[in-house]
CSV table of C-alpha atoms in Angstrom, one decimal:
chain,number,residue,atom,x,y,z
F,1,UNK,CA,0.0,0.0,0.0
F,2,UNK,CA,3.0,2.2,0.4
F,3,UNK,CA,3.2,2.7,-3.4
F,4,UNK,CA,-0.5,3.3,-3.7
F,5,UNK,CA,0.0,6.9,-4.9
F,6,UNK,CA,-2.6,9.6,-4.6
F,7,UNK,CA,-4.7,10.3,-7.8
F,8,UNK,CA,-4.1,13.7,-9.3
F,9,UNK,CA,-6.7,16.3,-10.2
F,10,UNK,CA,-6.0,15.6,-13.9
F,11,UNK,CA,-6.5,11.9,-13.5
F,12,UNK,CA,-9.8,12.4,-11.6
F,13,UNK,CA,-11.0,14.8,-14.3
F,14,UNK,CA,-10.1,12.2,-17.0
F,15,UNK,CA,-12.0,9.5,-15.2
F,16,UNK,CA,-15.2,11.7,-15.3
F,17,UNK,CA,-14.7,12.4,-19.0
F,18,UNK,CA,-14.2,8.7,-19.8
F,19,UNK,CA,-17.4,7.9,-18.0
F,20,UNK,CA,-19.1,10.8,-19.9
F,21,UNK,CA,-18.0,9.4,-23.3
F,22,UNK,CA,-19.2,5.9,-22.5
F,23,UNK,CA,-22.6,7.0,-21.2
F,24,UNK,CA,-23.0,9.2,-24.3
F,25,UNK,CA,-22.4,6.0,-26.4
F,26,UNK,CA,-25.3,4.3,-24.6
F,27,UNK,CA,-23.2,2.1,-22.3
F,28,UNK,CA,-24.8,1.6,-18.8
F,29,UNK,CA,-22.9,3.1,-15.9
F,30,UNK,CA,-22.2,-0.3,-14.2
F,31,UNK,CA,-20.7,-1.6,-17.5
F,32,UNK,CA,-18.7,1.6,-18.0
F,33,UNK,CA,-17.2,1.4,-14.5
F,34,UNK,CA,-16.4,-2.3,-15.1
F,35,UNK,CA,-14.6,-1.5,-18.3
F,36,UNK,CA,-12.6,1.3,-16.6
F,37,UNK,CA,-11.7,-1.1,-13.8
F,38,UNK,CA,-10.3,-3.6,-16.2
F,39,UNK,CA,-8.4,-1.0,-18.2
F,40,UNK,CA,-6.6,0.8,-15.4
F,41,UNK,CA,-3.4,-0.6,-13.7
F,42,UNK,CA,-3.4,2.1,-11.0
F,43,UNK,CA,-4.2,0.5,-7.6
F,44,UNK,CA,-5.6,3.7,-6.2
F,45,UNK,CA,-7.8,4.3,-9.2
F,46,UNK,CA,-9.1,0.7,-9.0
F,47,UNK,CA,-10.0,1.4,-5.4
F,48,UNK,CA,-11.8,4.6,-6.3
F,49,UNK,CA,-13.8,3.0,-9.1
F,50,UNK,CA,-14.7,0.0,-6.9
F,51,UNK,CA,-15.8,2.4,-4.1
F,52,UNK,CA,-17.9,4.4,-6.6
F,53,UNK,CA,-19.6,1.2,-7.8
F,54,UNK,CA,-20.5,0.3,-4.2
F,55,UNK,CA,-21.7,3.8,-3.4
F,56,UNK,CA,-24.0,3.7,-6.5
F,57,UNK,CA,-25.6,0.5,-5.1
F,58,UNK,CA,-26.1,2.0,-1.7
F,59,UNK,CA,-29.1,4.1,-0.5
F,60,UNK,CA,-27.1,7.2,0.4
F,61,UNK,CA,-29.1,10.0,1.9
F,62,UNK,CA,-28.4,13.5,0.8
F,63,UNK,CA,-28.6,14.6,4.4
F,64,UNK,CA,-25.2,13.2,5.3
F,65,UNK,CA,-21.7,12.5,4.1
F,66,UNK,CA,-21.3,8.7,3.7
F,67,UNK,CA,-19.2,8.2,0.6
F,68,UNK,CA,-16.0,6.1,0.8
F,69,UNK,CA,-13.9,8.6,-1.2
F,70,UNK,CA,-15.5,12.1,-0.9
F,71,UNK,CA,-12.2,13.7,-2.0
F,72,UNK,CA,-12.6,12.1,-5.5
F,73,UNK,CA,-16.4,12.1,-6.0
F,74,UNK,CA,-19.4,13.6,-4.2
F,75,UNK,CA,-23.1,13.2,-3.6
F,76,UNK,CA,-24.0,15.3,-6.7
F,77,UNK,CA,-22.1,12.9,-9.0
F,78,UNK,CA,-23.5,9.8,-7.3
F,79,UNK,CA,-27.1,11.2,-7.5
F,80,UNK,CA,-26.9,11.8,-11.2
F,81,UNK,CA,-25.2,8.5,-12.0
F,82,UNK,CA,-27.7,6.5,-9.9
F,83,UNK,CA,-30.4,7.8,-12.3
F,84,UNK,CA,-28.7,5.6,-15.0
F,85,UNK,CA,-29.5,8.0,-17.8
F,86,UNK,CA,-27.5,7.9,-21.0
F,87,UNK,CA,-28.6,11.2,-22.5
F,88,UNK,CA,-26.6,14.2,-23.6
F,89,UNK,CA,-27.3,16.1,-20.4
F,90,UNK,CA,-25.6,13.5,-18.2
F,91,UNK,CA,-22.6,13.6,-20.5
F,92,UNK,CA,-22.4,17.4,-20.3
F,93,UNK,CA,-22.9,17.1,-16.5
F,94,UNK,CA,-19.9,14.8,-16.1
F,95,UNK,CA,-17.7,17.1,-18.2
F,96,UNK,CA,-18.9,20.0,-16.1
F,97,UNK,CA,-18.2,18.2,-12.9
F,98,UNK,CA,-14.7,17.4,-14.2
F,99,UNK,CA,-14.2,21.2,-14.9
F,100,UNK,CA,-15.6,22.1,-11.5
F,101,UNK,CA,-13.3,19.6,-9.7
F,102,UNK,CA,-10.3,21.0,-11.6
F,103,UNK,CA,-11.3,24.6,-10.8
F,104,UNK,CA,-11.7,23.8,-7.1
F,105,UNK,CA,-8.4,22.0,-6.9
F,106,UNK,CA,-6.7,25.0,-8.7
F,107,UNK,CA,-8.2,27.5,-6.2
F,108,UNK,CA,-7.1,25.3,-3.3
F,109,UNK,CA,-3.6,25.1,-4.8
F,110,UNK,CA,-3.5,28.9,-5.1
F,111,UNK,CA,-4.6,29.2,-1.5
F,112,UNK,CA,-1.8,26.9,-0.4
F,113,UNK,CA,0.7,28.5,-2.6
F,114,UNK,CA,-0.2,31.9,-1.1
F,115,UNK,CA,1.2,30.7,2.2
F,116,UNK,CA,4.3,29.0,0.9
F,117,UNK,CA,6.5,32.1,0.5
F,118,UNK,CA,5.4,33.6,3.9
F,119,UNK,CA,5.8,30.2,5.5
F,120,UNK,CA,9.4,29.7,4.2
F,121,UNK,CA,10.3,33.2,5.1
F,122,UNK,CA,8.9,32.6,8.6
F,123,UNK,CA,10.8,29.3,9.0
F,124,UNK,CA,14.1,30.9,7.8
F,125,UNK,CA,13.6,33.7,10.3
F,126,UNK,CA,12.9,31.2,13.0
F,127,UNK,CA,16.1,29.4,12.2
F,128,UNK,CA,18.0,32.7,12.5
F,129,UNK,CA,16.3,33.4,15.8
F,130,UNK,CA,17.2,29.9,17.1
F,131,UNK,CA,20.8,30.4,16.0
F,132,UNK,CA,20.9,33.7,17.9
F,133,UNK,CA,19.5,32.0,21.0
F,134,UNK,CA,21.9,29.0,20.9
F,135,UNK,CA,25.1,30.6,19.6
F,136,UNK,CA,25.1,34.4,20.1
F,137,UNK,CA,23.3,34.9,23.4
F,138,UNK,CA,25.6,32.5,25.3
F,139,UNK,CA,28.6,34.6,24.2
F,140,UNK,CA,26.9,37.7,25.7
F,141,UNK,CA,26.1,35.7,28.8
F,142,UNK,CA,29.8,34.9,29.3
F,143,UNK,CA,30.7,38.6,28.8
F,144,UNK,CA,28.1,39.9,31.3
F,145,UNK,CA,28.0,36.8,33.6
F,146,UNK,CA,29.6,38.6,36.5
F,147,UNK,CA,26.8,41.3,36.6
F,148,UNK,CA,24.2,38.6,37.4
F,149,UNK,CA,21.0,40.1,38.8
F,150,UNK,CA,22.2,43.6,38.0
F,151,UNK,CA,21.5,43.0,34.3
F,152,UNK,CA,18.4,44.5,32.7
F,153,UNK,CA,15.2,42.4,33.0
F,154,UNK,CA,14.9,42.0,29.2
F,155,UNK,CA,18.6,40.8,29.0
F,156,UNK,CA,18.1,38.3,31.8
F,157,UNK,CA,14.9,37.0,30.2
F,158,UNK,CA,16.6,36.1,26.9
F,159,UNK,CA,19.7,34.7,28.6
F,160,UNK,CA,17.5,32.4,30.7
F,161,UNK,CA,15.5,31.4,27.6
F,162,UNK,CA,18.7,30.5,25.8
F,163,UNK,CA,19.8,28.4,28.7
F,164,UNK,CA,16.5,26.5,28.9
F,165,UNK,CA,16.5,25.8,25.1
F,166,UNK,CA,20.1,24.6,25.1
F,167,UNK,CA,19.6,22.4,28.2
F,168,UNK,CA,16.4,20.9,26.9
F,169,UNK,CA,17.3,20.8,23.2
F,170,UNK,CA,15.9,17.2,22.6
F,171,UNK,CA,12.6,18.0,24.4
F,172,UNK,CA,12.2,21.2,22.3
F,173,UNK,CA,12.9,19.4,19.0
F,174,UNK,CA,10.4,16.6,19.9
F,175,UNK,CA,7.8,19.2,20.9
F,176,UNK,CA,8.3,21.0,17.5
F,177,UNK,CA,8.0,17.7,15.6
F,178,UNK,CA,4.9,16.6,17.5
F,179,UNK,CA,3.3,20.0,16.9
F,180,UNK,CA,4.0,19.8,13.1
F,181,UNK,CA,2.6,16.2,13.0
F,182,UNK,CA,-0.5,17.3,15.0
F,183,UNK,CA,-1.2,20.2,12.7
F,184,UNK,CA,-0.9,18.0,9.6
F,185,UNK,CA,-3.3,15.5,11.1
F,186,UNK,CA,-6.0,18.1,11.9
F,187,UNK,CA,-5.5,20.4,8.9
F,188,UNK,CA,-9.0,19.4,7.6
F,189,UNK,CA,-10.5,20.7,10.8
F,190,UNK,CA,-8.3,23.8,10.7
F,191,UNK,CA,-9.7,24.6,7.2
F,192,UNK,CA,-13.2,24.6,8.7
F,193,UNK,CA,-12.3,27.0,11.5
F,194,UNK,CA,-10.1,29.1,9.4
F,195,UNK,CA,-13.3,30.8,8.3
F,196,UNK,CA,-13.2,32.7,11.6
F,197,UNK,CA,-9.8,34.3,10.8
F,198,UNK,CA,-10.0,37.9,9.5
F,199,UNK,CA,-9.5,38.2,5.7
F,200,UNK,CA,-8.7,34.5,5.3
F,201,UNK,CA,-12.2,33.7,6.4
F,202,UNK,CA,-13.6,36.0,3.7
F,203,UNK,CA,-11.7,34.1,1.0
F,204,UNK,CA,-12.9,30.7,2.3
F,205,UNK,CA,-16.4,32.1,2.3
F,206,UNK,CA,-16.0,33.2,-1.3
F,207,UNK,CA,-14.6,29.7,-2.2
F,208,UNK,CA,-17.6,28.1,-0.6
F,209,UNK,CA,-20.1,30.3,-2.4
F,210,UNK,CA,-18.3,29.7,-5.7
F,211,UNK,CA,-18.4,26.0,-5.4
F,212,UNK,CA,-22.1,26.0,-4.2
F,213,UNK,CA,-23.2,28.2,-7.1
F,214,UNK,CA,-21.1,26.2,-9.6
F,215,UNK,CA,-22.6,22.9,-8.6
F,216,UNK,CA,-26.1,24.3,-8.3
F,217,UNK,CA,-25.8,25.5,-11.8
F,218,UNK,CA,-24.7,22.1,-13.1
F,219,UNK,CA,-27.4,20.2,-11.2
F,220,UNK,CA,-30.2,22.5,-12.4
F,221,UNK,CA,-29.0,22.2,-16.0
F,222,UNK,CA,-29.7,18.4,-15.7
F,223,UNK,CA,-33.3,19.1,-14.5
F,224,UNK,CA,-32.6,17.9,-11.0
F,225,UNK,CA,-35.4,19.2,-8.7
F,226,UNK,CA,-34.4,22.5,-7.0
F,227,UNK,CA,-34.7,21.2,-3.4
F,228,UNK,CA,-32.5,18.2,-4.2
F,229,UNK,CA,-30.1,20.4,-6.1
F,230,UNK,CA,-29.7,22.7,-3.2
F,231,UNK,CA,-28.9,19.9,-0.8
F,232,UNK,CA,-26.4,18.2,-3.2
F,233,UNK,CA,-24.7,21.5,-4.0
F,234,UNK,CA,-24.3,22.3,-0.3
F,235,UNK,CA,-22.8,18.9,0.4
F,236,UNK,CA,-20.2,19.6,-2.3
F,237,UNK,CA,-18.9,22.5,-0.2
F,238,UNK,CA,-15.7,21.6,1.6
F,239,UNK,CA,-16.0,23.9,4.5
F,240,UNK,CA,-18.5,22.3,6.9
F,241,UNK,CA,-19.4,25.5,8.6
F,242,UNK,CA,-20.6,27.2,5.4
F,243,UNK,CA,-21.9,23.8,4.1
F,244,UNK,CA,-24.3,23.5,6.9
F,245,UNK,CA,-25.6,27.1,6.5
F,246,UNK,CA,-26.1,26.5,2.7
F,247,UNK,CA,-27.9,23.2,3.4
F,248,UNK,CA,-30.6,25.1,5.3
F,249,UNK,CA,-31.5,26.9,2.1
F,250,UNK,CA,-32.9,23.6,0.8
F,251,UNK,CA,-35.2,23.5,3.8
F,252,UNK,CA,-37.1,26.7,2.8
F,253,UNK,CA,-37.1,26.4,-1.0
F,254,UNK,CA,-39.5,24.2,-2.8
F,255,UNK,CA,-39.7,26.0,-6.2
F,256,UNK,CA,-37.0,27.8,-8.2
F,257,UNK,CA,-39.0,31.0,-7.9
F,258,UNK,CA,-38.3,31.0,-4.2
F,259,UNK,CA,-34.5,30.7,-4.6
F,260,UNK,CA,-33.7,34.4,-4.1
F,261,UNK,CA,-35.6,34.5,-0.8
F,262,UNK,CA,-34.0,31.3,0.4
F,263,UNK,CA,-30.5,32.5,-0.4
F,264,UNK,CA,-31.3,35.8,1.3
F,265,UNK,CA,-32.3,34.1,4.6
F,266,UNK,CA,-28.8,32.4,4.7
F,267,UNK,CA,-27.2,35.9,5.0
F,268,UNK,CA,-24.2,34.6,3.0
F,269,UNK,CA,-24.9,36.3,-0.3
F,270,UNK,CA,-24.5,40.0,-1.2
F,271,UNK,CA,-27.3,42.0,-2.8
F,272,UNK,CA,-25.6,41.9,-6.2
F,273,UNK,CA,-25.9,38.1,-6.2
F,274,UNK,CA,-29.5,38.2,-5.0
F,275,UNK,CA,-30.4,40.7,-7.7
F,276,UNK,CA,-28.8,38.4,-10.4
F,277,UNK,CA,-30.8,35.5,-9.1
F,278,UNK,CA,-34.0,37.5,-9.3
F,279,UNK,CA,-33.2,38.3,-12.9
F,280,UNK,CA,-32.6,34.6,-13.6
F,281,UNK,CA,-35.9,33.7,-12.0
F,282,UNK,CA,-37.8,36.1,-14.3
F,283,UNK,CA,-35.9,35.0,-17.4
F,284,UNK,CA,-36.0,31.3,-16.4
F,285,UNK,CA,-32.2,31.2,-16.8
F,286,UNK,CA,-31.2,30.6,-13.1
F,287,UNK,CA,-28.6,27.9,-14.1
F,288,UNK,CA,-26.9,30.3,-16.5
F,289,UNK,CA,-26.9,33.1,-13.9
F,290,UNK,CA,-25.5,30.8,-11.3
F,291,UNK,CA,-22.6,29.8,-13.6
F,292,UNK,CA,-21.9,33.5,-14.2
F,293,UNK,CA,-21.9,34.1,-10.4
F,294,UNK,CA,-19.4,31.2,-9.9
F,295,UNK,CA,-17.2,32.7,-12.6
F,296,UNK,CA,-17.3,36.1,-10.9
F,297,UNK,CA,-16.3,34.6,-7.6
F,298,UNK,CA,-13.4,32.7,-9.2
F,299,UNK,CA,-11.9,36.0,-10.4
F,300,UNK,CA,-12.6,37.7,-7.1
F,301,UNK,CA,-10.8,35.0,-5.2
F,302,UNK,CA,-7.7,35.5,-7.4
F,303,UNK,CA,-7.7,39.2,-6.5
F,304,UNK,CA,-8.3,38.5,-2.8
F,305,UNK,CA,-5.4,36.0,-2.7
F,306,UNK,CA,-3.0,38.6,-4.3
F,307,UNK,CA,-4.0,41.1,-1.5
F,308,UNK,CA,-3.6,38.4,1.2
F,309,UNK,CA,0.0,37.8,0.0
F,310,UNK,CA,0.8,41.5,0.5
F,311,UNK,CA,-0.7,41.5,4.0
F,312,UNK,CA,1.1,38.4,5.0
F,313,UNK,CA,4.5,39.8,3.8
F,314,UNK,CA,3.9,43.0,5.8
F,315,UNK,CA,2.8,41.1,8.9
F,316,UNK,CA,5.8,38.8,8.8
F,317,UNK,CA,8.3,41.6,8.3
F,318,UNK,CA,6.9,43.6,11.2
F,319,UNK,CA,6.7,40.5,13.5
F,320,UNK,CA,10.2,39.3,12.8
F,321,UNK,CA,11.6,42.9,13.0
F,322,UNK,CA,10.1,43.3,16.5
F,323,UNK,CA,11.4,39.9,17.7
F,324,UNK,CA,14.9,40.2,16.3
F,325,UNK,CA,15.1,43.9,17.2
F,326,UNK,CA,14.0,43.1,20.8
F,327,UNK,CA,16.7,40.4,21.1
F,328,UNK,CA,19.4,42.7,19.8
F,329,UNK,CA,18.4,45.5,22.1
F,330,UNK,CA,18.3,43.1,25.0
F,331,UNK,CA,21.9,42.0,24.4
F,332,UNK,CA,23.2,45.5,24.0
F,333,UNK,CA,21.4,47.1,26.9
F,334,UNK,CA,24.2,46.2,29.4
F,335,UNK,CA,26.7,47.9,27.1
F,336,UNK,CA,24.6,51.0,26.9
F,337,UNK,CA,24.3,51.0,30.7
F,338,UNK,CA,28.1,50.6,31.2
F,339,UNK,CA,28.7,53.4,28.7
F,340,UNK,CA,26.3,55.7,30.6
F,341,UNK,CA,28.0,54.8,33.9
F,342,UNK,CA,31.5,55.4,32.5
F,343,UNK,CA,30.3,58.7,31.0
């Protein structure tokens, strides 16, 4: 299982498109999946196709997340495939789902990349700070050791900190390693609660709305009932906090003409979006309007990520400047005191 590599976004999109071609050719979904299962040599892909077949045979409620591989396919895909239609709309749906999956993965990649440069800058700076604590501060401690308690409080603090870190180096390293491991294990939960972080939370909200409107547009274009479409689109949202709020829209909307009011009650959508939905209701083109809204949010997220990079750079520079500057001042305070006494 060690060599059971993860499936890429491109491979997942290709799987959807292959199923699309087979269904458009009149091949039943079960037979299409069997064919793909025989054709692929990739162990992980075999596992995904097998799991998809099993999930298609199960009675999966749209009220919960019970799929074996929700990272590769969701309730919306399972719902449409369970209908076992081989018409053009299903083929278009699968291609649209592939596009949607690739867009979502691209946005997540951009969000991760946004933090790479600040993260490496921060790590580099931390290494410099640790080097100062381990190698530089002890030198100053030897120089000023005879002054003991007469040293400034700030100087004594950093000298004591240096001594603690040096004497407990193994414990400190283990604590850092465990912290990194723990963060990696709970990063999915962190993504949910990152919605409460200023500015970053706004971007995650926009990503949730973009995915919701994108999936809702695709589902409505396949004539899926509005109530069911709303539930499935909400389940496609990765952030559970926003996903639950969006699910509640489906509890109040029974007809497409009620969509604007239902979205309004969620308090997640700006007036511009609500006005566009109202226009779509009147012109009977809600699915098209929703796709336009998703496209707008995609561009808006790009702009927001660019701004976030600038904010992170400024924050890190200020933070590190304060830390390093305080350490330098702490080490030179005794020298300043001696100079003033000598003067």
